[in-house]
Short mmCIF file of C-alpha atoms in Angstrom, two decimals:
data_model
loop_
_atom_site.label_atom_id
_atom_site.label_comp_id
_atom_site.label_asym_id
_atom_site.label_seq_id
_atom_site.Cartn_x
_atom_site.Cartn_y
_atom_site.Cartn_z
CA GLN A 200 73.87 135.30 80.10
CA GLN A 201 71.39 133.77 77.67
CA PRO A 202 67.71 134.21 78.59
CA VAL A 203 65.66 131.04 79.01
CA GLN A 204 62.58 130.59 76.85
CA SER A 205 59.67 128.25 77.37
CA PRO A 206 58.10 126.27 75.91
CA GLN A 207 60.57 125.00 73.32
CA ALA A 208 57.77 124.36 70.86
CA VAL A 209 54.02 124.71 70.65
CA ILE A 210 51.44 123.62 68.10
CA LEU A 211 48.17 125.49 67.84
CA ARG A 212 45.05 125.45 65.73
CA GLU A 213 43.97 128.70 64.12
CA GLY A 214 42.16 130.87 66.61
CA GLU A 215 43.83 129.43 69.70
CA ASP A 216 45.97 131.45 72.08
CA ALA A 217 49.56 130.91 73.18
CA VAL A 218 52.00 132.32 75.70
CA ILE A 219 55.77 132.27 75.33
CA ASN A 220 57.89 133.04 78.36
CA CYS A 221 61.36 134.50 78.66
CA SER A 222 63.31 134.73 81.89
CA SER A 223 66.72 135.95 82.87
CA SER A 224 69.02 135.41 85.81
CA LYS A 225 70.17 139.01 85.50
CA ALA A 226 68.27 142.22 86.03
CA LEU A 227 66.37 143.21 82.92
CA TYR A 228 66.21 146.72 81.55
CA SER A 229 64.67 145.90 78.23
CA VAL A 230 63.35 142.86 76.41
CA HIS A 231 63.13 142.43 72.65
CA TRP A 232 60.87 140.01 70.82
CA TYR A 233 61.54 138.77 67.28
CA ARG A 234 59.94 136.29 64.92
CA GLN A 235 61.83 134.29 62.34
CA LYS A 236 60.06 132.47 59.57
CA HIS A 237 61.72 129.51 57.94
CA GLY A 238 64.53 130.59 55.65
CA GLU A 239 64.21 134.25 56.57
CA ALA A 240 65.95 136.69 58.88
CA PRO A 241 64.49 137.46 62.31
CA VAL A 242 62.06 140.37 62.27
CA PHE A 243 61.51 142.75 65.15
CA LEU A 244 58.12 142.52 66.86
CA MET A 245 58.40 144.79 69.86
CA ILE A 246 60.59 146.05 72.64
CA LEU A 247 59.61 146.45 76.26
CA LEU A 248 61.47 148.83 78.49
CA LYS A 249 61.86 148.84 82.24
CA GLY A 250 58.64 149.98 83.86
CA GLY A 251 56.38 146.97 83.45
CA GLU A 252 54.55 148.33 80.46
CA GLN A 253 52.70 146.10 78.09
CA LYS A 254 52.98 146.56 74.35
CA GLY A 255 50.95 145.27 71.48
CA HIS A 256 51.42 144.47 67.84
CA ASP A 257 48.22 143.46 66.08
CA LYS A 258 46.98 140.51 68.17
CA ILE A 259 50.40 139.92 69.66
CA SER A 260 51.19 141.60 72.95
CA ALA A 261 53.83 141.27 75.62
CA SER A 262 54.41 142.07 79.24
CA PHE A 263 57.55 142.76 81.17
CA ASN A 264 57.91 142.06 84.89
CA GLU A 265 61.24 143.48 85.95
CA LYS A 266 60.91 142.19 89.51
CA LYS A 267 60.52 138.62 88.32
CA GLN A 268 63.06 139.29 85.57
CA GLN A 269 60.79 137.85 82.97
CA SER A 270 58.72 138.73 79.94
CA SER A 271 55.82 136.96 78.29
CA LEU A 272 54.62 137.14 74.70
CA TYR A 273 50.88 136.63 74.18
CA LEU A 274 49.53 135.49 70.83
CA THR A 275 45.76 135.86 70.68
CA ALA A 276 43.48 134.18 68.15
CA SER A 277 46.49 132.81 66.30
CA GLN A 278 46.67 132.93 62.52
CA LEU A 279 48.62 130.72 60.11
CA SER A 280 50.98 133.66 59.55
CA TYR A 281 52.06 133.51 63.19
CA SER A 282 54.02 130.32 62.53
CA GLY A 283 57.73 130.69 63.04
CA THR A 284 60.37 130.74 65.72
CA TYR A 285 60.07 133.41 68.39
CA PHE A 286 63.12 134.78 70.12
CA CYS A 287 63.41 137.02 73.10
CA GLY A 288 66.50 139.16 73.42
CA ILE A 289 67.92 140.98 76.39
CA TYR A 290 70.28 143.87 76.25
CA GLY A 291 73.09 144.20 78.76
CA ASN A 292 76.32 145.20 77.12
CA LYS A 293 75.27 143.22 74.05
CA LEU A 294 72.03 141.85 72.62
CA VAL A 295 71.71 138.18 73.63
CA PHE A 296 68.90 135.93 72.50
CA GLY A 297 67.14 132.94 73.97
CA ALA A 298 67.15 129.56 72.21
CA GLY A 299 63.80 130.29 70.61
CA THR A 300 60.28 128.87 70.71
CA ILE A 301 58.97 127.13 67.62
CA LEU A 302 55.33 128.00 67.03
CA ARG A 303 53.28 126.13 64.47
CA VAL A 304 49.73 127.14 63.70
CA LYS A 305 47.62 124.54 61.91
CA SER A 306 44.40 125.13 60.01
CA GLU B 177 65.58 153.29 55.42
CA ALA B 178 67.80 151.18 57.67
CA GLY B 179 68.90 147.86 56.26
CA VAL B 180 71.68 145.31 56.18
CA THR B 181 73.22 143.58 53.15
CA GLN B 182 75.18 140.38 53.56
CA SER B 183 77.32 138.55 51.05
CA PRO B 184 77.64 135.94 49.83
CA THR B 185 74.23 134.37 50.31
CA HIS B 186 75.68 130.87 50.28
CA LEU B 187 79.22 129.65 50.81
CA ILE B 188 80.57 126.13 50.58
CA LYS B 189 84.00 125.42 51.98
CA THR B 190 86.12 122.42 52.76
CA ARG B 191 87.17 121.56 56.30
CA GLY B 192 90.37 123.38 57.19
CA GLN B 193 89.80 126.27 54.78
CA GLN B 194 89.03 129.87 55.67
CA ALA B 195 85.72 131.65 55.11
CA THR B 196 85.12 135.38 54.81
CA LEU B 197 81.63 136.77 55.25
CA ARG B 198 80.67 140.39 54.65
CA CYS B 199 78.09 142.73 56.08
CA SER B 200 77.19 146.21 54.87
CA PRO B 201 74.89 148.31 56.98
CA ILE B 202 73.26 151.16 55.11
CA SER B 203 72.56 154.65 56.36
CA GLY B 204 75.85 154.91 58.24
CA HIS B 205 74.97 152.75 61.21
CA THR B 206 78.15 152.35 63.24
CA SER B 207 77.25 149.29 65.30
CA VAL B 208 77.32 145.79 63.80
CA TYR B 209 76.53 142.49 65.48
CA TRP B 210 77.34 138.99 64.20
CA TYR B 211 75.33 135.91 65.22
CA GLN B 212 75.66 132.24 64.43
CA GLN B 213 72.51 130.20 63.99
CA ALA B 214 73.26 126.50 63.68
CA LEU B 215 70.47 124.20 62.53
CA GLY B 216 67.83 123.91 65.21
CA LEU B 217 69.66 126.24 67.56
CA GLY B 218 69.05 129.79 68.59
CA LEU B 219 70.96 132.93 67.78
CA GLN B 220 74.40 132.67 69.32
CA PHE B 221 76.16 136.01 69.82
CA LEU B 222 79.52 136.07 68.05
CA LEU B 223 80.92 139.59 67.84
CA TRP B 224 79.97 143.22 68.24
CA TYR B 225 81.75 146.04 66.44
CA ASP B 226 81.16 149.72 66.96
CA GLU B 227 83.07 152.69 65.57
CA GLY B 228 85.67 150.35 64.11
CA GLU B 229 86.46 148.52 67.32
CA GLU B 230 85.53 145.14 68.71
CA ARG B 231 83.32 145.87 71.73
CA ASN B 232 82.39 142.38 72.80
CA ARG B 233 82.69 138.78 71.69
CA GLY B 234 80.77 135.66 72.50
CA ASN B 235 82.00 132.29 73.66
CA PHE B 236 83.67 131.27 70.40
CA PRO B 237 87.25 130.18 69.72
CA PRO B 238 89.82 132.70 68.42
CA ARG B 239 89.57 131.29 64.90
CA PHE B 240 86.38 133.35 64.68
CA SER B 241 87.50 136.91 64.12
CA GLY B 242 86.45 139.98 62.27
CA ARG B 243 86.90 143.63 61.69
CA GLN B 244 84.97 146.77 60.91
CA PHE B 245 86.02 149.15 58.19
CA PRO B 246 85.92 152.99 58.20
CA ASN B 247 82.66 152.89 56.23
CA TYR B 248 81.25 150.67 59.05
CA SER B 249 80.92 147.58 56.89
CA SER B 250 82.21 144.47 58.59
CA GLU B 251 83.90 141.19 57.83
CA LEU B 252 83.67 137.92 59.73
CA ASN B 253 86.53 135.49 59.22
CA VAL B 254 86.43 131.88 60.25
CA ASN B 255 89.76 130.06 60.04
CA ALA B 256 90.48 126.34 60.08
CA LEU B 257 86.86 125.53 59.31
CA GLU B 258 85.25 122.61 61.08
CA LEU B 259 82.12 120.71 60.09
CA GLU B 260 80.24 122.15 63.08
CA ASP B 261 80.83 125.68 61.77
CA SER B 262 78.11 125.00 59.22
CA ALA B 263 75.38 127.47 60.07
CA LEU B 264 73.52 130.59 59.06
CA TYR B 265 75.57 133.65 59.98
CA LEU B 266 73.50 136.75 60.58
CA CYS B 267 74.60 140.34 60.78
CA ALA B 268 72.50 142.94 62.55
CA ILE B 269 72.54 146.66 63.22
CA GLN B 270 71.10 148.31 66.27
CA PHE B 271 70.80 151.72 67.84
CA GLY B 272 71.54 151.36 71.52
CA VAL B 273 68.67 149.46 73.14
CA THR B 274 66.30 149.85 70.20
CA GLU B 275 65.28 147.24 67.68
CA ALA B 276 67.83 145.28 65.72
CA PHE B 277 67.62 144.91 61.93
CA PHE B 278 68.98 141.68 60.54
CA GLY B 279 70.46 140.91 57.17
CA GLN B 280 69.30 137.86 55.25
CA GLY B 281 72.36 135.94 56.35
CA THR B 282 75.11 133.85 54.80
CA ARG B 283 74.56 130.12 54.77
CA LEU B 284 77.98 128.54 55.35
CA THR B 285 78.34 124.85 54.61
CA VAL B 286 81.54 123.05 55.54
CA VAL B 287 82.12 119.74 53.81
#
């Protein structure tokens, strides 16, 4: 079952914050977050495991609420380099990704 | 260091032909995933191979098939190509529930 991401796209100015959400109809045990820049392969950002912990990667952090079966990715003080498409992935018996959120940071 | 090599980088085929895409995981990773990424769409799960066997497949027609060799490299075959098969095909390796490493992909264009 493919996770649902929102929003589909977001445009920011440098320094602004953004939140990308990922929800699943099935129980979540782990959530992956990846970023794909245009013309490149997706790159791993972080993984959150069952337990509600929050992880961080530079100024990008994420939370995982297993009761609500959702995860959120927080981008703080966005930089031009944050532009790309963000995917969340959930692992059941295979790694399935959401449709992606296109993030564009403008100067 | 873990990594994934895919070949060819680009492939142009005519409708009705067959395409063969290859994926070579380094460092002896046994598990290989294939994804299709059509223009503007997300990563659609295609196939998962582990220890030489197909473990799971996505919602794709049977003309999408593949195999995994004893050295854990993998092949994706697409028969009777259709225009809508044009996409970036990505191969990834993963340890259990840990991070996945993606190859650079094969851009398949069907004309």
